[in-house]
Amino acid sequence: MPSIVSSLSYQYKVFTNAKNDLKKQLASGGHGNPEDMAPPKALEKHHQIQADVRSERPVYYLDFEKAEEKPCILFFHGGSFLTGLSGKHWRFIRRLLFGTGCPAVVPDYPLIPEHTHRYILSFCAELYQDLITKCPHGVILVGDDAGASLAMVVAQQTIRQNIPSPSQLLLLSPYLDFSGNNPIKNVLAHRDPVLELSACKEAALLYAGSRSLNDPLVSPVFGSMQGLPKITVWTGDNDILYADSLLLKEALQRAHTPYHIYTYPGMVHGWMLERIPEGRKALRQIVLTIREYL
């Protein structure tokens, strides 16, 4: 049963019509608050942060001097490929750094509508390939929402290209099916106060460009799951993208790929990044999942 705090959060999202946020950003072409995209000052006080530029986009390396000792966490943020890093992402990263002791790499990757999946994926894949040469203990891929899609495609490409795969793949409210053909999403649409189906479809079309929405490079749930590392997922059964996690589960079972899916009752899209009891519990699970392989 959802906590009182999460129930109040749900009602607040309904009251403020949060479903329209993505639609408004699509109309304005905005990418969020630029001040939120850089690491906050509080993070700089306790962690070593190096800012680099790759293809004119900032990439942040946090506590990277530990890369010779521990696996590196590569985090792809969510935001439907339209919004950049935000305060909730940096809070999440800070807790990962504290809980695991691992270094983290956080790219502010290219976004729509200026770019499509081709350029965005190329950016992310090249960053991963660069990291595997610098992180002898491996790379842990973590992503939320659209960032989970990027993490999944990058992992699938490592199998096709015969390069070292990530040691772990952690997906939070993953967006993996852009086809718009899953009827379960229509059932869940009225239960999720965060995502709106038509706005998601518009963002998906911008991301796909000229490629089909069913193509595995766009919708990785339709790609091969063979050879992937263990995949751990956090989702909620009131999240529209819960439907994607169900498809993923079926695909992983067919491929005999190890996985674990944490499904929280009553939780909506992106809840694990929120300051609610369920979010704190999920964070502890995420930290323990990473530490299990250290």
mmCIF file of C-alpha atoms in Angstrom:
data_model
loop_
_atom_site.group_PDB
_atom_site.id
_atom_site.type_symbol
_atom_site.label_atom_id
_atom_site.label_comp_id
_atom_site.label_asym_id
_atom_site.label_seq_id
_atom_site.Cartn_x
_atom_site.Cartn_y
_atom_site.Cartn_z
ATOM 1 C CA MET A 1 0.000 0.000 0.000
ATOM 2 C CA PRO A 2 1.417 3.431 -0.937
ATOM 3 C CA SER A 3 2.600 5.634 1.910
ATOM 4 C CA ILE A 4 0.674 8.746 2.943
ATOM 5 C CA VAL A 5 3.482 10.911 1.563
ATOM 6 C CA SER A 6 3.386 9.227 -1.845
ATOM 7 C CA SER A 7 -0.417 9.474 -1.914
ATOM 8 C CA LEU A 8 -0.174 13.209 -1.254
ATOM 9 C CA SER A 9 2.477 13.469 -3.970
ATOM 10 C CA TYR A 10 0.121 11.691 -6.360
ATOM 11 C CA GLN A 11 -2.707 14.098 -5.570
ATOM 12 C CA TYR A 12 -0.392 17.075 -6.022
ATOM 13 C CA LYS A 13 0.622 15.863 -9.482
ATOM 14 C CA VAL A 14 -3.040 15.459 -10.394
ATOM 15 C CA PHE A 15 -3.906 18.913 -9.035
ATOM 16 C CA THR A 16 -1.052 20.638 -10.894
ATOM 17 C CA ASN A 17 -1.826 18.724 -14.115
ATOM 18 C CA ALA A 18 1.728 17.393 -14.374
ATOM 19 C CA LYS A 19 0.714 15.434 -17.482
ATOM 20 C CA ASN A 20 0.937 18.666 -19.463
ATOM 21 C CA ASP A 21 4.581 19.341 -18.562
ATOM 22 C CA LEU A 22 6.026 17.368 -21.474
ATOM 23 C CA LYS A 23 3.490 18.814 -23.895
ATOM 24 C CA LYS A 24 4.388 22.360 -22.807
ATOM 25 C CA GLN A 25 8.096 21.689 -23.229
ATOM 26 C CA LEU A 26 7.539 20.191 -26.668
ATOM 27 C CA ALA A 27 5.627 23.310 -27.665
ATOM 28 C CA SER A 28 8.298 25.658 -26.329
ATOM 29 C CA GLY A 29 11.293 23.601 -27.391
ATOM 30 C CA GLY A 30 12.820 24.158 -23.951
ATOM 31 C CA HIS A 31 15.158 21.695 -22.258
ATOM 32 C CA GLY A 32 14.594 22.639 -18.628
ATOM 33 C CA ASN A 33 16.370 24.984 -16.249
ATOM 34 C CA PRO A 34 20.036 25.430 -17.313
ATOM 35 C CA GLU A 35 21.055 26.057 -13.695
ATOM 36 C CA ASP A 36 19.804 22.591 -12.706
ATOM 37 C CA MET A 37 21.814 20.827 -15.382
ATOM 38 C CA ALA A 38 25.207 21.490 -13.805
ATOM 39 C CA PRO A 39 26.275 19.795 -10.548
ATOM 40 C CA PRO A 40 24.995 21.751 -7.530
ATOM 41 C CA LYS A 41 27.448 23.530 -5.249
ATOM 42 C CA ALA A 42 26.606 21.179 -2.376
ATOM 43 C CA LEU A 43 27.854 18.243 -4.452
ATOM 44 C CA GLU A 44 31.111 20.011 -5.229
ATOM 45 C CA LYS A 45 31.843 20.398 -1.508
ATOM 46 C CA HIS A 46 32.117 16.666 -0.915
ATOM 47 C CA HIS A 47 33.147 15.173 -4.263
ATOM 48 C CA GLN A 48 35.785 15.745 -6.893
ATOM 49 C CA ILE A 49 34.061 16.886 -10.092
ATOM 50 C CA GLN A 50 35.708 17.275 -13.461
ATOM 51 C CA ALA A 51 33.755 18.768 -16.344
ATOM 52 C CA ASP A 52 34.662 17.760 -19.876
ATOM 53 C CA VAL A 53 33.119 18.589 -23.241
ATOM 54 C CA ARG A 54 32.313 15.915 -25.818
ATOM 55 C CA SER A 55 30.731 16.922 -29.114
ATOM 56 C CA GLU A 56 29.880 20.297 -27.558
ATOM 57 C CA ARG A 57 28.001 18.623 -24.670
ATOM 58 C CA PRO A 58 29.171 18.624 -21.030
ATOM 59 C CA VAL A 59 30.148 15.351 -19.385
ATOM 60 C CA TYR A 60 30.725 15.309 -15.630
ATOM 61 C CA TYR A 61 33.216 12.943 -13.987
ATOM 62 C CA LEU A 62 32.638 12.548 -10.254
ATOM 63 C CA ASP A 63 35.301 11.030 -7.988
ATOM 64 C CA PHE A 64 36.888 9.617 -11.128
ATOM 65 C CA GLU A 65 40.224 9.151 -9.358
ATOM 66 C CA LYS A 66 38.623 5.961 -7.970
ATOM 67 C CA ALA A 67 38.267 4.469 -11.450
ATOM 68 C CA GLU A 68 41.357 2.313 -10.903
ATOM 69 C CA GLU A 69 39.813 0.798 -7.785
ATOM 70 C CA LYS A 70 36.080 0.349 -8.432
ATOM 71 C CA PRO A 71 33.582 0.008 -11.301
ATOM 72 C CA CYS A 72 32.382 3.228 -12.868
ATOM 73 C CA ILE A 73 28.700 4.150 -12.881
ATOM 74 C CA LEU A 74 27.558 5.658 -16.179
ATOM 75 C CA PHE A 75 24.214 7.378 -15.648
ATOM 76 C CA PHE A 76 21.869 8.383 -18.484
ATOM 77 C CA HIS A 77 19.174 10.750 -17.214
ATOM 78 C CA GLY A 78 15.515 10.658 -18.180
ATOM 79 C CA GLY A 79 13.267 13.348 -19.581
ATOM 80 C CA SER A 80 11.754 11.862 -22.768
ATOM 81 C CA PHE A 81 14.943 12.853 -24.635
ATOM 82 C CA LEU A 82 13.755 16.461 -24.361
ATOM 83 C CA THR A 83 14.754 17.706 -20.899
ATOM 84 C CA GLY A 84 18.252 17.841 -19.496
ATOM 85 C CA LEU A 85 19.620 16.976 -16.084
ATOM 86 C CA SER A 86 17.641 18.215 -13.102
ATOM 87 C CA GLY A 87 17.965 18.574 -9.358
ATOM 88 C CA LYS A 88 16.369 15.194 -8.692
ATOM 89 C CA HIS A 89 18.994 13.522 -10.886
ATOM 90 C CA TRP A 90 21.826 15.162 -8.984
ATOM 91 C CA ARG A 91 20.274 14.131 -5.643
ATOM 92 C CA PHE A 92 20.142 10.576 -6.951
ATOM 93 C CA ILE A 93 23.781 10.699 -8.100
ATOM 94 C CA ARG A 94 24.909 12.102 -4.745
ATOM 95 C CA ARG A 95 23.281 9.182 -2.952
ATOM 96 C CA LEU A 96 24.848 6.670 -5.337
ATOM 97 C CA LEU A 97 28.279 8.158 -4.739
ATOM 98 C CA PHE A 98 27.831 8.012 -0.968
ATOM 99 C CA GLY A 99 26.235 4.557 -0.896
ATOM 100 C CA THR A 100 28.540 2.712 -3.299
ATOM 101 C CA GLY A 101 31.839 4.604 -3.178
ATOM 102 C CA CYS A 102 32.043 4.193 -6.951
ATOM 103 C CA PRO A 103 32.985 6.950 -9.382
ATOM 104 C CA ALA A 104 30.207 8.200 -11.645
ATOM 105 C CA VAL A 105 30.053 9.699 -15.110
ATOM 106 C CA VAL A 106 27.034 11.840 -15.952
ATOM 107 C CA PRO A 107 26.652 13.142 -19.513
ATOM 108 C CA ASP A 108 24.309 15.932 -20.515
ATOM 109 C CA TYR A 109 23.732 14.146 -23.807
ATOM 110 C CA PRO A 110 22.231 15.731 -26.981
ATOM 111 C CA LEU A 111 18.460 16.172 -27.019
ATOM 112 C CA ILE A 112 15.470 16.391 -29.319
ATOM 113 C CA PRO A 113 14.272 18.199 -31.391
ATOM 114 C CA GLU A 114 17.746 19.321 -32.466
ATOM 115 C CA HIS A 115 18.914 15.709 -32.744
ATOM 116 C CA THR A 116 17.432 12.274 -33.408
ATOM 117 C CA HIS A 117 18.275 8.854 -32.037
ATOM 118 C CA ARG A 118 21.169 8.428 -34.468
ATOM 119 C CA TYR A 119 23.266 11.239 -33.015
ATOM 120 C CA ILE A 120 22.121 10.746 -29.410
ATOM 121 C CA LEU A 121 22.930 7.027 -29.422
ATOM 122 C CA SER A 122 26.264 7.615 -31.144
ATOM 123 C CA PHE A 123 27.201 10.096 -28.413
ATOM 124 C CA CYS A 124 26.267 7.656 -25.628
ATOM 125 C CA ALA A 125 27.907 4.621 -27.254
ATOM 126 C CA GLU A 126 31.174 6.465 -27.878
ATOM 127 C CA LEU A 127 31.245 7.678 -24.284
ATOM 128 C CA TYR A 128 30.748 4.106 -23.050
ATOM 129 C CA GLN A 129 33.528 2.793 -25.306
ATOM 130 C CA ASP A 130 35.846 5.483 -23.993
ATOM 131 C CA LEU A 131 35.041 4.525 -20.409
ATOM 132 C CA ILE A 132 35.736 0.813 -20.793
ATOM 133 C CA THR A 133 39.347 1.703 -21.564
ATOM 134 C CA LYS A 134 39.580 3.863 -18.418
ATOM 135 C CA CYS A 135 37.620 1.708 -15.958
ATOM 136 C CA PRO A 136 39.446 -1.635 -15.524
ATOM 137 C CA HIS A 137 36.802 -2.897 -13.087
ATOM 138 C CA GLY A 138 33.996 -2.403 -15.564
ATOM 139 C CA VAL A 139 31.119 -0.023 -16.176
ATOM 140 C CA ILE A 140 27.689 -0.142 -14.532
ATOM 141 C CA LEU A 141 24.946 1.323 -16.705
ATOM 142 C CA VAL A 142 22.101 3.100 -14.903
ATOM 143 C CA GLY A 143 19.261 5.002 -16.546
ATOM 144 C CA ASP A 144 15.810 6.339 -15.795
ATOM 145 C CA ASP A 145 12.947 6.812 -18.257
ATOM 146 C CA ALA A 146 14.478 7.627 -21.663
ATOM 147 C CA GLY A 147 17.935 7.212 -20.155
ATOM 148 C CA ALA A 148 17.070 3.570 -19.479
ATOM 149 C CA SER A 149 16.380 3.159 -23.196
ATOM 150 C CA LEU A 150 19.813 4.570 -24.006
ATOM 151 C CA ALA A 151 21.430 2.264 -21.451
ATOM 152 C CA MET A 152 19.670 -0.767 -22.944
ATOM 153 C CA VAL A 153 20.639 0.040 -26.547
ATOM 154 C CA VAL A 154 24.257 0.720 -25.572
ATOM 155 C CA ALA A 155 24.357 -2.659 -23.775
ATOM 156 C CA GLN A 156 22.822 -4.439 -26.780
ATOM 157 C CA GLN A 157 25.367 -2.831 -29.095
ATOM 158 C CA THR A 158 28.248 -4.186 -27.009
ATOM 159 C CA ILE A 159 27.061 -7.714 -27.815
ATOM 160 C CA ARG A 160 26.782 -6.996 -31.540
ATOM 161 C CA GLN A 161 30.167 -5.277 -31.648
ATOM 162 C CA ASN A 162 31.918 -7.832 -29.430
ATOM 163 C CA ILE A 163 33.229 -5.284 -26.956
ATOM 164 C CA PRO A 164 33.099 -5.597 -23.151
ATOM 165 C CA SER A 165 29.539 -5.420 -21.870
ATOM 166 C CA PRO A 166 28.496 -3.511 -18.755
ATOM 167 C CA SER A 167 28.827 -5.453 -15.536
ATOM 168 C CA GLN A 168 25.299 -4.469 -14.500
ATOM 169 C CA LEU A 169 22.268 -2.800 -16.075
ATOM 170 C CA LEU A 170 19.902 -0.921 -13.742
ATOM 171 C CA LEU A 171 16.730 0.561 -15.235
ATOM 172 C CA LEU A 172 14.330 2.939 -13.452
ATOM 173 C CA SER A 173 10.833 3.428 -14.921
ATOM 174 C CA PRO A 174 12.337 2.330 -18.250
ATOM 175 C CA TYR A 175 10.968 3.648 -21.549
ATOM 176 C CA LEU A 176 11.672 0.763 -23.933
ATOM 177 C CA ASP A 177 8.720 0.559 -26.347
ATOM 178 C CA PHE A 178 8.064 3.612 -28.512
ATOM 179 C CA SER A 179 5.740 1.848 -30.950
ATOM 180 C CA GLY A 180 2.495 3.007 -29.333
ATOM 181 C CA ASN A 181 0.965 -0.407 -29.980
ATOM 182 C CA ASN A 182 0.721 -1.718 -26.425
ATOM 183 C CA PRO A 183 -2.930 -1.631 -25.259
ATOM 184 C CA ILE A 184 -1.870 -1.895 -21.617
ATOM 185 C CA LYS A 185 -0.669 1.714 -21.822
ATOM 186 C CA ASN A 186 -4.196 2.834 -22.640
ATOM 187 C CA VAL A 187 -5.417 1.086 -19.491
ATOM 188 C CA LEU A 188 -2.713 2.708 -17.359
ATOM 189 C CA ALA A 189 -3.022 6.169 -18.909
ATOM 190 C CA HIS A 190 -5.664 7.456 -16.481
ATOM 191 C CA ARG A 191 -3.734 6.111 -13.473
ATOM 192 C CA ASP A 192 -0.438 7.878 -14.162
ATOM 193 C CA PRO A 193 -0.539 11.628 -13.403
ATOM 194 C CA VAL A 194 2.941 12.206 -14.864
ATOM 195 C CA LEU A 195 2.981 10.970 -18.463
ATOM 196 C CA GLU A 196 0.513 11.714 -21.258
ATOM 197 C CA LEU A 197 0.376 9.285 -24.180
ATOM 198 C CA SER A 198 0.053 11.762 -27.044
ATOM 199 C CA ALA A 199 2.994 13.846 -25.768
ATOM 200 C CA CYS A 200 5.088 10.688 -25.383
ATOM 201 C CA LYS A 201 4.242 9.726 -28.966
ATOM 202 C CA GLU A 202 5.236 13.175 -30.244
ATOM 203 C CA ALA A 203 8.581 12.971 -28.437
ATOM 204 C CA ALA A 204 9.105 9.413 -29.722
ATOM 205 C CA LEU A 205 8.586 10.512 -33.334
ATOM 206 C CA LEU A 206 11.117 13.314 -32.932
ATOM 207 C CA TYR A 207 13.593 10.891 -31.400
ATOM 208 C CA ALA A 208 13.127 8.211 -34.073
ATOM 209 C CA GLY A 209 13.511 10.598 -36.992
ATOM 210 C CA SER A 210 13.174 8.593 -40.208
ATOM 211 C CA ARG A 211 13.509 5.221 -38.453
ATOM 212 C CA SER A 212 10.525 3.046 -37.558
ATOM 213 C CA LEU A 213 9.306 3.239 -33.967
ATOM 214 C CA ASN A 214 9.481 -0.573 -33.875
ATOM 215 C CA ASP A 215 13.182 -0.636 -34.750
ATOM 216 C CA PRO A 216 15.295 -2.030 -31.873
ATOM 217 C CA LEU A 217 17.573 1.007 -32.046
ATOM 218 C CA VAL A 218 14.530 3.089 -31.119
ATOM 219 C CA SER A 219 12.542 0.562 -29.068
ATOM 220 C CA PRO A 220 15.167 -1.701 -27.466
ATOM 221 C CA VAL A 221 12.578 -4.047 -25.973
ATOM 222 C CA PHE A 222 12.301 -5.493 -29.499
ATOM 223 C CA GLY A 223 16.060 -6.082 -29.703
ATOM 224 C CA SER A 224 18.060 -9.138 -28.708
ATOM 225 C CA MET A 225 18.423 -9.874 -25.006
ATOM 226 C CA GLN A 226 20.980 -12.619 -25.555
ATOM 227 C CA GLY A 227 24.266 -12.211 -23.730
ATOM 228 C CA LEU A 228 23.246 -9.207 -21.636
ATOM 229 C CA PRO A 229 24.323 -8.915 -17.999
ATOM 230 C CA LYS A 230 21.770 -9.208 -15.221
ATOM 231 C CA ILE A 231 19.113 -6.525 -15.564
ATOM 232 C CA THR A 232 17.436 -5.011 -12.522
ATOM 233 C CA VAL A 233 14.321 -2.884 -12.962
ATOM 234 C CA TRP A 234 12.356 -0.597 -10.663
ATOM 235 C CA THR A 235 8.805 0.214 -11.748
ATOM 236 C CA GLY A 236 5.345 0.969 -10.384
ATOM 237 C CA ASP A 237 2.025 -0.503 -11.455
ATOM 238 C CA ASN A 238 0.478 2.958 -11.949
ATOM 239 C CA ASP A 239 3.275 4.001 -14.333
ATOM 240 C CA ILE A 240 2.292 4.026 -18.006
ATOM 241 C CA LEU A 241 5.725 2.551 -18.699
ATOM 242 C CA TYR A 242 4.958 -0.410 -16.442
ATOM 243 C CA ALA A 243 3.733 -1.893 -19.723
ATOM 244 C CA ASP A 244 7.296 -1.674 -21.076
ATOM 245 C CA SER A 245 8.656 -3.548 -18.053
ATOM 246 C CA LEU A 246 6.140 -6.340 -18.656
ATOM 247 C CA LEU A 247 7.307 -6.651 -22.270
ATOM 248 C CA LEU A 248 10.908 -6.633 -21.099
ATOM 249 C CA LYS A 249 10.199 -9.425 -18.626
ATOM 250 C CA GLU A 250 8.787 -11.618 -21.404
ATOM 251 C CA ALA A 251 11.778 -10.908 -23.664
ATOM 252 C CA LEU A 252 14.291 -11.670 -20.908
ATOM 253 C CA GLN A 253 12.551 -14.921 -20.053
ATOM 254 C CA ARG A 254 12.665 -16.023 -23.697
ATOM 255 C CA ALA A 255 16.390 -15.214 -23.848
ATOM 256 C CA HIS A 256 17.118 -16.825 -20.437
ATOM 257 C CA THR A 257 18.810 -13.591 -19.391
ATOM 258 C CA PRO A 258 18.977 -13.059 -15.608
ATOM 259 C CA TYR A 259 16.814 -10.268 -14.261
ATOM 260 C CA HIS A 260 14.935 -8.950 -11.255
ATOM 261 C CA ILE A 261 12.017 -6.529 -11.410
ATOM 262 C CA TYR A 262 10.926 -4.568 -8.345
ATOM 263 C CA THR A 263 7.294 -3.585 -8.848
ATOM 264 C CA TYR A 264 5.884 -1.155 -6.301
ATOM 265 C CA PRO A 265 2.078 -1.032 -5.958
ATOM 266 C CA GLY A 266 0.457 2.328 -6.591
ATOM 267 C CA MET A 267 3.664 4.040 -7.755
ATOM 268 C CA VAL A 268 3.667 6.291 -10.812
ATOM 269 C CA HIS A 269 6.328 7.254 -13.328
ATOM 270 C CA GLY A 270 9.698 8.227 -11.895
ATOM 271 C CA TRP A 271 8.718 7.662 -8.256
ATOM 272 C CA MET A 272 12.112 6.219 -7.293
ATOM 273 C CA LEU A 273 13.707 9.657 -7.731
ATOM 274 C CA GLU A 274 11.182 11.345 -5.462
ATOM 275 C CA ARG A 275 11.609 12.234 -1.765
ATOM 276 C CA ILE A 276 9.067 9.700 -0.554
ATOM 277 C CA PRO A 277 9.468 6.559 1.598
ATOM 278 C CA GLU A 278 9.201 4.289 -1.442
ATOM 279 C CA GLY A 279 11.870 6.309 -3.221
ATOM 280 C CA ARG A 280 14.249 5.981 -0.278
ATOM 281 C CA LYS A 281 13.602 2.237 -0.115
ATOM 282 C CA ALA A 282 14.283 1.867 -3.844
ATOM 283 C CA LEU A 283 17.506 3.837 -3.480
ATOM 284 C CA ARG A 284 18.694 1.432 -0.789
ATOM 285 C CA GLN A 285 17.904 -1.469 -3.129
ATOM 286 C CA ILE A 286 19.771 0.219 -5.979
ATOM 287 C CA VAL A 287 22.838 0.783 -3.803
ATOM 288 C CA LEU A 288 22.776 -2.794 -2.516
ATOM 289 C CA THR A 289 22.370 -4.137 -6.063
ATOM 290 C CA ILE A 290 25.508 -2.287 -7.147
ATOM 291 C CA ARG A 291 27.479 -3.214 -4.019
ATOM 292 C CA GLU A 292 26.637 -6.892 -4.527
ATOM 293 C CA TYR A 293 29.118 -6.946 -7.415
ATOM 294 C CA LEU A 294 31.886 -4.803 -5.911
#
